[in-house]
CSV table of C-alpha atoms and ligand atoms in Angstrom, one decimal:
chain,number,residue,atom,x,y,z
X,915,MET,CA,-71.7,9.1,8.1
X,916,PRO,CA,-74.5,10.8,10.1
X,917,ARG,CA,-74.8,10.1,13.8
X,918,GLN,CA,-77.2,7.3,14.3
X,919,SER,CA,-78.7,5.6,17.4
X,920,ALA,CA,-78.2,2.0,18.5
X,921,LEU,CA,-81.9,1.4,17.6
X,922,ILE,CA,-81.5,2.3,14.0
X,923,THR,CA,-78.3,0.4,13.8
X,924,VAL,CA,-80.1,-2.7,14.9
X,925,MET,CA,-82.7,-2.1,12.2
X,926,MET,CA,-80.1,-1.6,9.5
X,927,ASN,CA,-78.2,-4.7,10.4
X,928,ALA,CA,-81.4,-6.8,10.4
X,929,ALA,CA,-82.5,-5.4,7.0
X,930,ARG,CA,-79.1,-6.0,5.4
X,931,LYS,CA,-78.9,-9.5,6.8
X,932,ALA,CA,-82.4,-10.4,5.6
X,933,SER,CA,-81.8,-8.9,2.2
X,934,ILE,CA,-79.0,-11.3,1.3
X,935,ARG,CA,-81.4,-14.3,1.0
X,936,LEU,CA,-84.1,-12.1,-0.4
X,937,LYS,CA,-81.9,-11.0,-3.3
X,938,ARG,CA,-81.0,-14.6,-4.0
X,939,ASP,CA,-84.7,-15.5,-4.0
X,940,TYR,CA,-85.4,-12.6,-6.4
X,941,GLY,CA,-82.8,-13.9,-8.7
X,942,GLU,CA,-84.6,-17.2,-9.0
X,943,VAL,CA,-88.0,-15.7,-9.6
X,944,ASP,CA,-87.2,-15.0,-13.3
X,945,GLN,CA,-86.6,-18.6,-14.0
X,946,LEU,CA,-90.0,-19.5,-12.4
X,947,GLN,CA,-91.9,-17.1,-14.7
X,948,VAL,CA,-92.1,-19.7,-17.5
X,949,SER,CA,-93.3,-22.6,-15.2
X,950,LYS,CA,-97.1,-23.2,-15.3
X,951,LYS,CA,-97.5,-22.8,-11.6
X,952,GLY,CA,-95.7,-19.5,-11.7
X,953,PRO,CA,-93.6,-18.1,-8.8
X,954,ALA,CA,-96.5,-17.2,-6.4
X,955,ASP,CA,-95.9,-20.0,-3.8
X,956,PHE,CA,-92.2,-19.4,-4.0
X,957,VAL,CA,-92.7,-15.7,-3.2
X,958,THR,CA,-95.0,-16.5,-0.3
X,959,ALA,CA,-92.2,-18.6,1.1
X,960,ALA,CA,-89.7,-15.8,0.6
X,961,ASP,CA,-92.0,-13.4,2.3
X,962,ILE,CA,-92.4,-15.7,5.4
X,963,ARG,CA,-88.7,-16.5,5.5
X,964,THR,CA,-87.7,-12.8,5.3
X,965,GLU,CA,-90.2,-11.8,8.1
X,966,LYS,CA,-88.9,-14.7,10.3
X,967,LEU,CA,-85.3,-13.6,9.8
X,968,LEU,CA,-86.1,-10.0,10.6
X,969,ARG,CA,-88.1,-11.1,13.7
X,970,GLU,CA,-85.2,-13.2,15.0
X,971,GLU,CA,-82.6,-10.5,14.4
X,972,LEU,CA,-84.7,-7.8,16.0
X,973,SER,CA,-85.7,-10.0,19.0
X,974,ARG,CA,-82.1,-10.8,19.7
X,975,ALA,CA,-81.2,-7.1,19.9
X,976,ARG,CA,-84.4,-5.9,21.7
X,977,PRO,CA,-86.0,-9.0,23.4
X,978,SER,CA,-88.8,-7.0,25.1
X,979,PHE,CA,-90.3,-5.4,22.0
X,980,GLY,CA,-93.5,-6.6,20.4
X,981,PHE,CA,-94.3,-7.0,16.7
X,982,LEU,CA,-96.9,-6.0,14.2
X,983,MET,CA,-96.1,-7.9,11.0
X,984,GLU,CA,-97.8,-8.5,7.7
X,985,GLU,CA,-97.6,-12.2,7.7
X,986,ALA,CA,-97.6,-13.2,11.4
X,987,GLY,CA,-99.8,-10.4,12.6
X,988,GLU,CA,-99.5,-8.9,16.1
X,989,GLN,CA,-97.3,-10.3,18.9
X,990,LEU,CA,-97.3,-8.5,22.2
X,991,GLY,CA,-93.9,-8.1,23.8
X,992,ALA,CA,-92.9,-7.9,27.5
X,993,ASP,CA,-92.7,-4.2,27.0
X,994,THR,CA,-96.2,-3.3,25.8
X,995,HIS,CA,-95.2,0.2,24.9
X,996,ARG,CA,-92.6,-0.7,22.2
X,997,ARG,CA,-93.0,-2.7,19.0
X,998,TRP,CA,-91.6,-3.2,15.5
X,999,ILE,CA,-93.9,-2.7,12.5
X,1000,ILE,CA,-92.7,-4.8,9.6
X,1001,ASP,CA,-93.5,-5.4,6.0
X,1002,PRO,CA,-90.9,-8.0,4.8
X,1003,ILE,CA,-91.6,-7.4,1.1
X,1004,ASP,CA,-93.5,-4.3,0.1
X,1005,GLY,CA,-94.1,-4.6,-3.6
X,1006,THR,CA,-94.8,-8.4,-3.7
X,1007,THR,CA,-96.6,-8.2,-7.1
X,1008,ASN,CA,-93.4,-6.6,-8.6
X,1009,PHE,CA,-91.3,-9.3,-6.9
X,1010,VAL,CA,-93.5,-12.1,-8.4
X,1011,HIS,CA,-93.2,-10.6,-11.9
X,1012,GLY,CA,-89.4,-10.1,-11.7
X,1013,ILE,CA,-89.7,-6.3,-11.4
X,1014,ALA,CA,-87.0,-4.8,-9.2
X,1015,GLN,CA,-89.2,-2.4,-7.3
X,1016,PHE,CA,-89.8,-3.8,-3.8
X,1017,ALA,CA,-88.4,-3.1,-0.3
X,1018,ILE,CA,-88.1,-4.2,3.3
X,1019,SER,CA,-89.9,-1.8,5.6
X,1020,ILE,CA,-89.2,-1.6,9.4
X,1021,ALA,CA,-90.5,1.0,11.9
X,1022,ALA,CA,-89.9,1.2,15.6
X,1023,GLU,CA,-93.0,2.4,17.5
X,1024,GLU,CA,-92.6,3.6,21.1
X,1025,ASN,CA,-95.5,4.8,23.2
X,1026,GLY,CA,-97.7,5.0,20.1
X,1027,GLU,CA,-95.2,7.1,18.2
X,1028,ILE,CA,-92.9,6.1,15.3
X,1029,THR,CA,-89.4,6.9,16.5
X,1030,ALA,CA,-87.3,5.3,13.8
X,1031,GLY,CA,-88.1,4.1,10.2
X,1032,LEU,CA,-86.2,2.3,7.5
X,1033,ILE,CA,-87.0,1.3,3.9
X,1034,PHE,CA,-84.4,-0.8,2.2
X,1035,ASP,CA,-84.4,-1.5,-1.5
X,1036,PRO,CA,-82.1,-4.5,-1.7
X,1037,ILE,CA,-81.6,-4.4,-5.5
X,1038,SER,CA,-80.5,-0.7,-5.8
X,1039,GLU,CA,-79.1,-0.9,-2.2
X,1040,GLU,CA,-80.8,2.4,-1.4
X,1041,LEU,CA,-81.4,2.6,2.3
X,1042,PHE,CA,-83.9,5.3,3.3
X,1043,TRP,CA,-84.0,6.0,7.1
X,1044,ALA,CA,-85.0,8.5,9.7
X,1045,GLU,CA,-85.1,9.0,13.4
X,1046,LYS,CA,-87.5,11.3,15.1
X,1047,GLY,CA,-86.0,14.8,15.3
X,1048,ARG,CA,-82.8,13.9,13.5
X,1049,GLY,CA,-83.7,14.2,9.8
X,1050,ALA,CA,-84.0,11.7,7.0
X,1051,TYR,CA,-81.2,10.1,5.0
X,1052,LEU,CA,-80.6,8.0,1.9
X,1053,ASN,CA,-77.6,5.9,2.8
X,1054,ASP,CA,-75.3,8.5,4.4
X,1055,ARG,CA,-76.8,11.6,2.6
X,1056,ARG,CA,-79.4,13.9,4.1
X,1057,ILE,CA,-82.6,14.0,2.0
X,1058,ARG,CA,-85.3,16.7,1.7
X,1059,VAL,CA,-88.7,16.7,0.0
X,1060,SER,CA,-88.9,18.7,-3.2
X,1061,SER,CA,-89.6,22.5,-3.2
X,1062,ARG,CA,-92.0,22.5,-6.2
X,1063,ALA,CA,-95.0,24.6,-5.4
X,1064,LYS,CA,-97.0,24.3,-8.6
X,1065,ILE,CA,-99.2,21.2,-9.2
X,1066,SER,CA,-98.7,21.8,-12.9
X,1067,GLN,CA,-95.0,21.0,-12.6
X,1068,SER,CA,-95.3,18.2,-10.1
X,1069,LEU,CA,-95.0,14.5,-10.4
X,1070,PHE,CA,-97.3,12.3,-8.2
X,1071,ALA,CA,-97.4,8.7,-7.3
X,1072,THR,CA,-100.4,6.6,-6.3
X,1073,GLY,CA,-101.5,3.0,-5.7
X,1074,ILE,CA,-104.3,1.5,-7.8
X,1075,PRO,CA,-106.8,-0.7,-6.0
X,1076,PHE,CA,-106.6,-4.2,-7.6
X,1077,MET,CA,-108.7,-7.3,-7.8
X,1078,GLY,CA,-110.0,-8.3,-4.4
X,1079,ARG,CA,-109.2,-4.9,-2.9
X,1080,GLY,CA,-112.2,-2.6,-2.9
X,1081,THR,CA,-115.6,-2.6,-4.4
X,1082,GLU,CA,-116.6,-1.4,-7.9
X,1083,GLU,CA,-117.6,1.9,-6.2
X,1084,ASP,CA,-114.1,2.2,-4.8
X,1085,HIS,CA,-112.6,1.6,-8.2
X,1086,ASP,CA,-114.8,4.3,-9.7
X,1087,LYS,CA,-113.8,6.7,-6.9
X,1088,PHE,CA,-110.2,6.0,-7.7
X,1089,LEU,CA,-110.7,6.7,-11.4
X,1090,SER,CA,-112.1,10.1,-10.5
X,1091,GLU,CA,-109.2,10.9,-8.2
X,1092,MET,CA,-106.7,9.9,-10.9
X,1093,LYS,CA,-108.5,11.9,-13.5
X,1094,ALA,CA,-108.5,15.0,-11.2
X,1095,VAL,CA,-104.7,14.7,-10.6
X,1096,MET,CA,-103.6,13.7,-14.1
X,1097,SER,CA,-105.4,16.5,-15.8
X,1098,VAL,CA,-103.6,19.2,-13.8
X,1099,SER,CA,-100.2,17.8,-13.0
X,1100,ALA,CA,-96.9,16.9,-14.8
X,1101,GLY,CA,-97.6,13.2,-14.4
X,1102,LEU,CA,-98.7,10.2,-12.4
X,1103,ARG,CA,-96.8,7.0,-11.6
X,1104,ARG,CA,-97.8,3.7,-10.1
X,1105,PHE,CA,-94.6,1.9,-9.1
X,1106,GLY,CA,-96.2,-0.8,-6.9
X,1107,SER,CA,-94.6,-0.3,-3.5
X,1108,ALA,CA,-96.2,2.2,-1.1
X,1109,ALA,CA,-93.1,2.1,1.1
X,1110,LEU,CA,-90.8,3.1,-1.8
X,1111,ASP,CA,-93.4,5.7,-3.0
X,1112,LEU,CA,-93.1,7.4,0.4
X,1113,ALA,CA,-89.3,7.1,0.4
X,1114,TYR,CA,-89.2,8.8,-3.1
X,1115,VAL,CA,-91.4,11.6,-1.8
X,1116,ALA,CA,-88.9,12.1,1.1
X,1117,ALA,CA,-86.0,12.1,-1.5
X,1118,GLY,CA,-87.8,14.8,-3.6
X,1119,ARG,CA,-88.3,12.4,-6.6
X,1120,PHE,CA,-92.0,12.4,-6.3
X,1121,ASP,CA,-93.7,15.7,-5.2
X,1122,GLY,CA,-96.5,13.8,-3.6
X,1123,PHE,CA,-98.2,10.4,-3.1
X,1124,TRP,CA,-101.7,9.2,-2.1
X,1125,GLU,CA,-103.4,5.9,-1.6
X,1126,SER,CA,-106.3,4.3,0.3
X,1127,GLY,CA,-106.8,0.8,1.7
X,1128,LEU,CA,-103.3,0.6,3.2
X,1129,GLN,CA,-102.1,-1.2,6.3
X,1130,PRO,CA,-99.8,0.2,9.1
X,1131,TRP,CA,-96.8,-1.9,7.9
X,1132,ASP,CA,-97.1,-0.3,4.4
X,1133,VAL,CA,-96.7,3.2,5.7
X,1134,ALA,CA,-95.2,3.2,9.3
X,1135,ALA,CA,-91.6,3.8,8.3
X,1136,GLY,CA,-92.4,6.0,5.3
X,1137,ILE,CA,-94.5,8.4,7.4
X,1138,LEU,CA,-91.6,9.3,9.6
X,1139,ILE,CA,-89.1,9.4,6.7
X,1140,VAL,CA,-91.3,11.9,4.8
X,1141,ARG,CA,-91.9,14.1,7.9
X,1142,GLU,CA,-88.2,14.1,8.8
X,1143,ALA,CA,-87.4,15.1,5.2
X,1144,GLY,CA,-89.7,18.2,5.7
X,1145,GLY,CA,-92.9,16.8,4.1
X,1146,LEU,CA,-96.4,16.7,5.4
X,1147,VAL,CA,-98.5,13.6,5.9
X,1148,SER,CA,-102.1,13.1,6.7
X,1149,ASP,CA,-105.0,10.8,5.9
X,1150,LEU,CA,-107.6,11.8,3.3
X,1151,SER,CA,-109.6,13.7,5.9
X,1152,GLY,CA,-106.5,15.7,6.9
X,1153,ARG,CA,-106.1,13.9,10.2
X,1154,ASP,CA,-103.1,12.2,11.7
X,1155,ARG,CA,-104.9,8.8,11.6
X,1156,MET,CA,-103.4,7.0,8.7
X,1157,PHE,CA,-103.2,3.6,10.5
X,1158,GLU,CA,-106.9,3.7,11.4
X,1159,SER,CA,-108.3,5.0,8.1
X,1160,GLY,CA,-105.8,3.3,5.8
X,1161,SER,CA,-105.6,6.4,3.6
X,1162,ILE,CA,-102.5,8.6,3.2
X,1163,VAL,CA,-101.6,11.8,1.4
X,1164,ALA,CA,-97.9,12.7,1.6
X,1165,ALA,CA,-96.3,15.6,-0.2
X,1166,ASN,CA,-94.0,18.6,0.2
X,1167,PRO,CA,-95.5,21.3,2.4
X,1168,HIS,CA,-96.4,23.6,-0.6
X,1169,LEU,CA,-98.6,20.9,-2.2
X,1170,GLN,CA,-100.0,18.6,0.5
X,1171,GLN,CA,-103.2,20.6,1.2
X,1172,ASP,CA,-103.8,21.2,-2.5
X,1173,LEU,CA,-103.3,17.5,-3.4
X,1174,ARG,CA,-105.7,16.5,-0.6
X,1175,THR,CA,-108.3,19.0,-1.7
X,1176,LEU,CA,-108.0,17.8,-5.3
X,1177,ILE,CA,-108.5,14.2,-4.3
X,1178,THR,CA,-111.3,14.7,-1.8
X,1179,GLY,CA,-113.0,17.0,-4.3
X,1180,ALA,CA,-112.9,14.4,-7.0
X,1181,ARG,CA,-114.4,11.8,-4.6
X,1182,THR,CA,-117.4,13.9,-3.7
X,1183,SER,CA,-118.1,15.4,-7.2
X,1184,ASP,CA,-119.0,12.1,-8.9
L,431,IPD,C1,-98.8,-3.4,-1.5
L,431,IPD,C2,-97.9,-2.3,-2.1
L,431,IPD,C3,-98.7,-1.6,-3.2
L,431,IPD,C4,-99.9,-1.0,-2.7
L,431,IPD,C5,-100.8,-2.0,-2.0
L,431,IPD,C6,-100.0,-2.7,-0.9
L,431,IPD,P1,-97.6,-5.6,-0.6
L,431,IPD,O1,-98.1,-4.1,-0.5
L,431,IPD,O2,-97.5,-1.4,-1.2
L,431,IPD,O3,-97.9,-0.5,-3.8
L,431,IPD,O4,-100.7,-0.4,-3.7
L,431,IPD,O5,-101.9,-1.4,-1.5
L,431,IPD,O6,-100.8,-3.7,-0.3
L,431,IPD,O7,-98.8,-6.5,-0.7
L,431,IPD,O8,-96.7,-5.7,-1.8
L,431,IPD,O9,-96.8,-5.8,0.6
L,432,CA,CA1,-97.1,-3.8,1.8
L,433,CA,CA1,-95.8,-7.3,1.9
């Protein structure tokens, strides 16, 4: 087992504990598919419950930290320099449809910098985690981004803007981006969890990932995990401002710049 700090241990314990109930909830979703109302309300409840459980566990271990959470929003802690950034279920649409591609994402931010990140897929029991300066891991195995240097051999992931997210113009821009990447690469995937997409880039499964319109809790843990696995991450403009802009391009170091140029070129050429 790699050496891990007390902080990441606290995060792992919280994620594992919250995942027990979450897994049980997921098991029930399938039965709800056939009901007229569908499982949407049930999933909202699972989301809120998971977030509450994570908040309680993390508060007990680090009472002074603040929170930035998808459901409850921002909560200042006694220590205004430290906070948890949490997405209780990333991949909610998959969860609602009984598709096992979702994860708990937790990041620790200290003095404006992510120092630890964890993405836990409770169904496959894959735990992706990293601490600043200490490398990235999948369970107890060190992970690295892929070494592919040719776009033509590379597999990319993205997130498609959906109803209520983005204007018609945004959707058109996205179609141009997809067209630019799909026509020169080995393939494109849309798995439905930005956190797991980033974890898969870190593990070398995807060679790169991009998306716009994201929130800090979608990407906070994943950014650190990709970087600690040797990857590069920026927003669409090439800056380290993913939280502010909501856009992200993450890839291995051979491809990140090329992928970004391809996407931004497609956006401006239409
Ligand atoms: C969503 C997922 C999805 C991405 C969306 C996110 P949620 O998060 O990460 O892959 O395309 O932009 O909002 O709503 O499932 O927590
Ligand atoms: Ca999310
Ligand atoms: Ca979510």
